[in-house]
Amino acid sequence: MDRLDDLEAQSIFILREAENRLTPLGMLWSIGKDSNVLLWLARKAFFGRVPFPVILLDTGNEFPEVYAFRDRIIKEWGLSYIDAPCPPVEETDPSLPPKARAAARKTLGLKRIIAARGFRGVMLGIRRDEQAVRGKERVMSPRDAAGGWDFRHQPAEFWDQYNAEPPPGGHIRVHPLLAWTELDVWRYIEREGIPVVPLYFSREGKRFRSLGEKDITFPIDSTAASVGEIIAELEASREPERAGRAMDHESEDAFERLRAQGYM
Amino acid sequence: MAAPPLKLVVVGHVDHGKSTLIGRLLHEAGALPSGKVEELQRLSERRGVPLEWSFTLDSLQAERDQAVTIDTTRFWLTLGGRDLVIIDAPGHREFLANMVSGATGADAAVLVIDAAEGLQDQTRRHAYLLRLLGLEQIAVVVNKLDLVDFAEARFRALEQEARDFLAELGLEPRIVLPLSARHGDNLARASANLAWHEGPTLVEALIEFGAAAPAEEAPLRLPIQDIYRQEDQRILVGRIESGRLAQGDTLLFSPSNKLARVKSLEGWPGPPPESAGAGRSIGLTLDRPLFLERGELASHVENAPMLANRFGASLFWLGVEPMVEEREYRLRLGTAEALVTVERIERVIDTDSLAPLAADEVQRDQIAEVVLRSPAQLALDDHARLPRSGRFVLRDKGITVGGGLVLLRGVADQRRAATGRADNLTLVSHKVTQDARAARFGHKGGVMWLTGLSGAGKSTLAMAVEQHLFRKGYAVYVLDGDNVRSGLNANLGFSPEDRVENIRRVGEVAALFADAGFLCITAFISPYRADRARARAATPPGRFHEVYVSADLAICEARDPKGLYRRARAGEIGEFTGISAPYEPPLAPSLVVDTARQPVEACIEQILGYVAQHFATESGAA
Ligand SMILES: Nc1nc2c(ncn2[C@@H]2O[C@H](COP(=O)(O)OP(=O)(O)O)[C@@H](O)[C@H]2O)c(=O)[nH]1
């Protein structure tokens, strides 16, 4: 078994645990590369069929290419899809910096869809290497009724025995890709031939490394126009992945505050 | 590329330099994003301290304020062509849960010791945990040698102390190294300050460590995670913890003890593989429809796991409430779950001195050896033999409160007993009916199962009752140790397995007597509920009568008709019920006979009365 086999087997194990123990279960599908890999792994885990709905936290402000890709994949993969509209920015915590407030819309959208559908488990494609605060995450992370994350008092998680019991009124965030790195994700996309939104590939010297909303995500300088070229670029680079995400740079702790309030 | 990365955990007492070491390693490996070193410089200046590498890790505001690392964090880097994941484990005692969460995933460990402070509480506690978690590749780093003027003598003294301590735990470090993490001496480069050191740098040493390989050579263990119905197939899914399996293999499922053959392995997309090894998450179909559930453990017939409902464990406790005897917890082992009761806390170990403490509870952060029992059979492996299927967690109120390793020394394998009647035997029906037999004998057939401590009076009562009933014309017979051990069970000794088998055979023979229309009285201590439940199951419904011959231990010990208690107390007999092995009283006996409070005659009358009431035929008692 090589490294990708290892990661794949572990993620499938987590997906199957979540499906067995958390009903109803939903998966957040940002339509970005990570959540596409997660969907692909779900199809492997459940032999071609995704047994839970996929949810887009829809700001109404995603790139047109993202919406087009979504419509195609839903049809081709036979997904059960939920569109979760995000409330307007006025409803977010006014003490957050402006860009973070835009991101906080997703937190609100997520809370509402969880409440509306009564989800006990929500699956996400976040990775530990993305951002320091995410490095503290567990594979299964309990959230209280308010959706908050108490990173200081997280229950122990070891020997693949996960905390699949939501606190009263709360839910469990499930993170099957936690151990993957950005490079692993691209190498796996290459190996398995997983489709991704074309925005990741360079056009006129620029490409997106991470996809968020139109007005708070910026492309990086890059000539990488294929999955192979992206891998080569990453192998040579030391820039953090979320460098193109404005909300991470507003203050030392903006991202941590977002997450404590329930952001992904 | 492609080899799994080496997962490395860094442990040690708080402030001995773990974060600094990791920050420095990330820097040496070129793994810090551009601008990070400048950011560190700015941060350090703002706080008026020299360049603090440990800030690298302090990604949380709260940590920066307290200047301690509070949870495990992972870092990815490549050193000398080797991919590493560093898991940073916190030093604060109350964060043991996080330390365990981090260290259980690791292949190797670096234990950091401050050259000035030497070995401290957490140094020892962490070392002990490394052993408990099965981490055997250890590098000991004596850090901050700059604070002791790079004195070789100080290093040697600490090296010896560390080696001695680890040796007591049965651990041998791969290497012990001098270092100054803050200044980078002997980290990635040899240092003139440490000219006396002839060994490798830390980086050179780490590159030599190996990632734990999945155990393909070991016996097969596949915990069943779920069963999916797809079209008309049932697909069993799970991750192979050890060994290999292939299409056509016969699998044994435990604890249900069922057999079936692998019809196919399933996969998506593309053609399924024909075999799979340790580490893979797989799906398979069987050649026959078996009723199986999540929690079953598949193995081959050879090298199967043991079946037991009482076993030893070495465990660490994380719960806020202490662990106490006779309390129930929820056990999770692989995908199996069961309630277990803490039967005995054998000893609690002080991790500073390694001395056993006299204690009847296990406090948070303590380590203990205990005996657990469960009403249900569990499929178990000894941790020393198969680490992945020989470890479990205990949960209480929805959270994990402890982790433990299974110790099977002295535990009885109950698989033979569980086998029951072979399913493929066609039972030939008798032409003589039960009613005809009852009419002939004038009473129903059945089993009076006497259970109780040695010396409670089982044999005395059994023989007296037999005599009375025989005189009244009953077809009655007593099975006891003497008549069974000398023939039927002559090949059995007193090992835990043999004791289980002894009782199983008695149960089966008693059932045959009952079927023949006899009233069969058995007189065995039969201390375990599970064993008695099996005897009950062997008998036709309604014909098994459990009689609890009750007398407390003090009285039985005072009677001591065969001098056995005295010998057990003297340690001449091991695993003696009531002294060094448990007795599980019946929960709902048909009859309780209290030999401590009433004379023998009254007890006999009591049993005879019960028999008259329950063994009478419709047309009247004999
Ligand atoms: N003089 C000296 N100080 C060090 C060395 N390594 C770490 N320190 C300092 O020791 C303190 C605690 O280090 P830290 O890495 O936070 O310890 P941790 O609690 O084990 O992570 C910090 O102020 C470090 O700068 C060293 O090699 N020499």
Short mmCIF file of N, CA and C in Angstrom, two decimals, chain A residues 157-223:
data_model
loop_
_atom_site.label_atom_id
_atom_site.label_comp_id
_atom_site.label_asym_id
_atom_site.label_seq_id
_atom_site.Cartn_x
_atom_site.Cartn_y
_atom_site.Cartn_z
N GLU A 157 -9.72 11.27 21.28
CA GLU A 157 -10.06 10.46 20.10
C GLU A 157 -8.81 9.67 19.72
N PHE A 158 -8.88 8.35 19.86
CA PHE A 158 -7.73 7.55 19.48
C PHE A 158 -8.15 6.14 19.11
N TRP A 159 -7.23 5.42 18.49
CA TRP A 159 -7.47 4.05 18.03
C TRP A 159 -8.72 3.96 17.15
N ASP A 160 -8.96 5.01 16.39
CA ASP A 160 -10.10 5.05 15.46
C ASP A 160 -11.44 4.83 16.15
N GLN A 161 -11.53 5.15 17.42
CA GLN A 161 -12.81 5.11 18.11
C GLN A 161 -13.30 6.55 18.21
N TYR A 162 -14.21 6.90 17.34
CA TYR A 162 -14.62 8.29 17.23
C TYR A 162 -15.81 8.62 18.13
N ASN A 163 -15.95 9.91 18.39
CA ASN A 163 -17.06 10.38 19.21
C ASN A 163 -18.28 10.61 18.34
N ALA A 164 -19.01 9.54 18.09
CA ALA A 164 -20.15 9.65 17.18
C ALA A 164 -21.45 9.86 17.94
N GLU A 165 -21.37 10.45 19.12
CA GLU A 165 -22.58 10.71 19.88
C GLU A 165 -22.76 12.20 20.06
N PRO A 166 -23.68 12.81 19.32
CA PRO A 166 -23.86 14.27 19.41
C PRO A 166 -24.37 14.67 20.78
N PRO A 167 -23.90 15.82 21.29
CA PRO A 167 -24.46 16.33 22.56
C PRO A 167 -25.92 16.70 22.33
N PRO A 168 -26.70 16.85 23.41
CA PRO A 168 -28.13 17.14 23.25
C PRO A 168 -28.34 18.37 22.37
N GLY A 169 -29.15 18.22 21.36
CA GLY A 169 -29.45 19.34 20.46
C GLY A 169 -28.32 19.67 19.50
N GLY A 170 -27.17 19.02 19.65
CA GLY A 170 -26.03 19.35 18.80
C GLY A 170 -25.86 18.36 17.66
N HIS A 171 -24.70 18.44 17.02
CA HIS A 171 -24.42 17.51 15.94
C HIS A 171 -22.93 17.19 15.93
N ILE A 172 -22.54 16.27 15.05
CA ILE A 172 -21.13 15.89 14.93
C ILE A 172 -20.62 16.36 13.57
N ARG A 173 -19.49 17.07 13.59
CA ARG A 173 -18.81 17.39 12.33
C ARG A 173 -17.87 16.23 12.02
N VAL A 174 -17.98 15.71 10.84
CA VAL A 174 -17.15 14.56 10.46
C VAL A 174 -16.15 15.02 9.40
N HIS A 175 -14.88 14.70 9.62
CA HIS A 175 -13.81 15.20 8.75
C HIS A 175 -12.97 14.06 8.17
N PRO A 176 -13.46 13.41 7.14
CA PRO A 176 -12.74 12.23 6.61
C PRO A 176 -11.41 12.56 5.93
N LEU A 177 -11.19 13.85 5.58
CA LEU A 177 -9.95 14.19 4.86
C LEU A 177 -8.92 14.85 5.77
N LEU A 178 -9.14 14.81 7.08
CA LEU A 178 -8.28 15.56 7.99
C LEU A 178 -6.79 15.26 7.79
N ALA A 179 -6.45 14.02 7.49
CA ALA A 179 -5.03 13.65 7.41
C ALA A 179 -4.42 13.94 6.04
N TRP A 180 -5.22 14.37 5.08
CA TRP A 180 -4.67 14.61 3.74
C TRP A 180 -3.99 15.97 3.68
N THR A 181 -3.01 16.11 2.77
CA THR A 181 -2.44 17.42 2.49
C THR A 181 -2.93 17.86 1.12
N GLU A 182 -2.68 19.13 0.81
CA GLU A 182 -3.10 19.66 -0.49
C GLU A 182 -2.50 18.83 -1.63
N LEU A 183 -1.22 18.46 -1.45
CA LEU A 183 -0.56 17.67 -2.50
C LEU A 183 -1.21 16.29 -2.64
N ASP A 184 -1.54 15.67 -1.50
CA ASP A 184 -2.22 14.37 -1.56
C ASP A 184 -3.49 14.48 -2.38
N VAL A 185 -4.23 15.56 -2.14
CA VAL A 185 -5.51 15.74 -2.82
C VAL A 185 -5.29 15.78 -4.34
N TRP A 186 -4.32 16.57 -4.77
CA TRP A 186 -4.08 16.67 -6.22
C TRP A 186 -3.54 15.37 -6.80
N ARG A 187 -2.68 14.72 -6.04
CA ARG A 187 -2.14 13.45 -6.55
C ARG A 187 -3.26 12.41 -6.69
N TYR A 188 -4.19 12.46 -5.76
CA TYR A 188 -5.31 11.50 -5.81
C TYR A 188 -6.25 11.85 -6.97
N ILE A 189 -6.48 13.14 -7.17
CA ILE A 189 -7.31 13.58 -8.30
C ILE A 189 -6.69 13.08 -9.61
N GLU A 190 -5.37 13.17 -9.67
CA GLU A 190 -4.68 12.73 -10.88
C GLU A 190 -4.82 11.21 -11.04
N ARG A 191 -4.57 10.48 -9.97
CA ARG A 191 -4.60 9.02 -10.05
C ARG A 191 -5.99 8.49 -10.41
N GLU A 192 -7.01 9.08 -9.83
CA GLU A 192 -8.37 8.56 -10.00
C GLU A 192 -9.13 9.21 -11.14
N GLY A 193 -8.57 10.31 -11.69
CA GLY A 193 -9.27 11.02 -12.75
C GLY A 193 -10.55 11.67 -12.27
N ILE A 194 -10.47 12.37 -11.12
CA ILE A 194 -11.66 13.02 -10.55
C ILE A 194 -11.85 14.40 -11.20
N PRO A 195 -13.06 14.70 -11.65
CA PRO A 195 -13.27 16.01 -12.28
C PRO A 195 -13.21 17.16 -11.28
N VAL A 196 -12.68 18.32 -11.70
CA VAL A 196 -12.68 19.52 -10.84
C VAL A 196 -13.11 20.73 -11.67
N VAL A 197 -13.54 21.76 -10.97
CA VAL A 197 -13.94 23.01 -11.64
C VAL A 197 -12.74 23.58 -12.42
N PRO A 198 -12.96 24.01 -13.65
CA PRO A 198 -11.84 24.48 -14.48
C PRO A 198 -11.11 25.71 -13.91
N LEU A 199 -11.72 26.40 -12.94
CA LEU A 199 -11.06 27.59 -12.38
C LEU A 199 -9.72 27.29 -11.73
N TYR A 200 -9.49 26.01 -11.38
CA TYR A 200 -8.21 25.65 -10.77
C TYR A 200 -7.06 25.71 -11.78
N PHE A 201 -7.40 25.70 -13.06
CA PHE A 201 -6.33 25.65 -14.07
C PHE A 201 -6.04 27.05 -14.60
N SER A 202 -4.77 27.30 -14.89
CA SER A 202 -4.32 28.63 -15.25
C SER A 202 -4.93 29.13 -16.56
N ARG A 203 -5.40 30.38 -16.48
CA ARG A 203 -5.79 31.11 -17.69
C ARG A 203 -5.14 32.47 -17.62
N GLU A 204 -4.44 32.84 -18.65
CA GLU A 204 -3.74 34.14 -18.69
C GLU A 204 -2.88 34.35 -17.45
N GLY A 205 -2.13 33.32 -17.07
CA GLY A 205 -1.15 33.48 -16.00
C GLY A 205 -1.72 33.46 -14.59
N LYS A 206 -3.02 33.19 -14.45
CA LYS A 206 -3.59 33.15 -13.10
C LYS A 206 -4.50 31.93 -12.94
N ARG A 207 -4.52 31.41 -11.70
CA ARG A 207 -5.46 30.32 -11.41
C ARG A 207 -5.90 30.41 -9.95
N PHE A 208 -6.99 29.75 -9.65
CA PHE A 208 -7.45 29.71 -8.26
C PHE A 208 -6.86 28.48 -7.57
N ARG A 209 -6.37 28.71 -6.38
CA ARG A 209 -5.81 27.59 -5.64
C ARG A 209 -6.84 27.08 -4.64
N SER A 210 -7.72 27.96 -4.27
CA SER A 210 -8.75 27.65 -3.30
C SER A 210 -9.96 28.43 -3.75
N LEU A 211 -11.15 27.84 -3.65
CA LEU A 211 -12.34 28.51 -4.19
C LEU A 211 -13.27 28.97 -3.07
N GLY A 212 -13.58 30.25 -3.09
CA GLY A 212 -14.57 30.76 -2.15
C GLY A 212 -15.50 31.64 -2.96
N GLU A 213 -16.09 32.63 -2.28
CA GLU A 213 -17.00 33.51 -3.01
C GLU A 213 -16.23 34.39 -3.97
N LYS A 214 -16.96 34.86 -5.01
CA LYS A 214 -16.37 35.69 -6.07
C LYS A 214 -15.56 36.86 -5.53
N ASP A 215 -16.14 37.65 -4.62
CA ASP A 215 -15.46 38.88 -4.25
C ASP A 215 -14.50 38.78 -3.08
N ILE A 216 -14.36 37.59 -2.46
CA ILE A 216 -13.34 37.51 -1.41
C ILE A 216 -12.30 36.43 -1.70
N THR A 217 -12.26 35.91 -2.91
CA THR A 217 -11.24 34.92 -3.28
C THR A 217 -10.50 35.44 -4.51
N PHE A 218 -9.17 35.38 -4.43
CA PHE A 218 -8.40 35.93 -5.54
C PHE A 218 -7.50 34.87 -6.14
N PRO A 219 -7.29 34.94 -7.46
CA PRO A 219 -6.42 33.96 -8.10
C PRO A 219 -4.95 34.24 -7.78
N ILE A 220 -4.11 33.22 -7.89
CA ILE A 220 -2.67 33.39 -7.70
C ILE A 220 -1.99 33.39 -9.06
N ASP A 221 -0.77 33.88 -9.10
CA ASP A 221 0.01 33.82 -10.34
C ASP A 221 0.43 32.39 -10.56
N SER A 222 0.10 31.87 -11.73
CA SER A 222 0.47 30.48 -11.99
C SER A 222 0.28 30.18 -13.46
N THR A 223 1.13 29.28 -13.95
CA THR A 223 0.96 28.85 -15.34
C THR A 223 0.49 27.41 -15.38
#
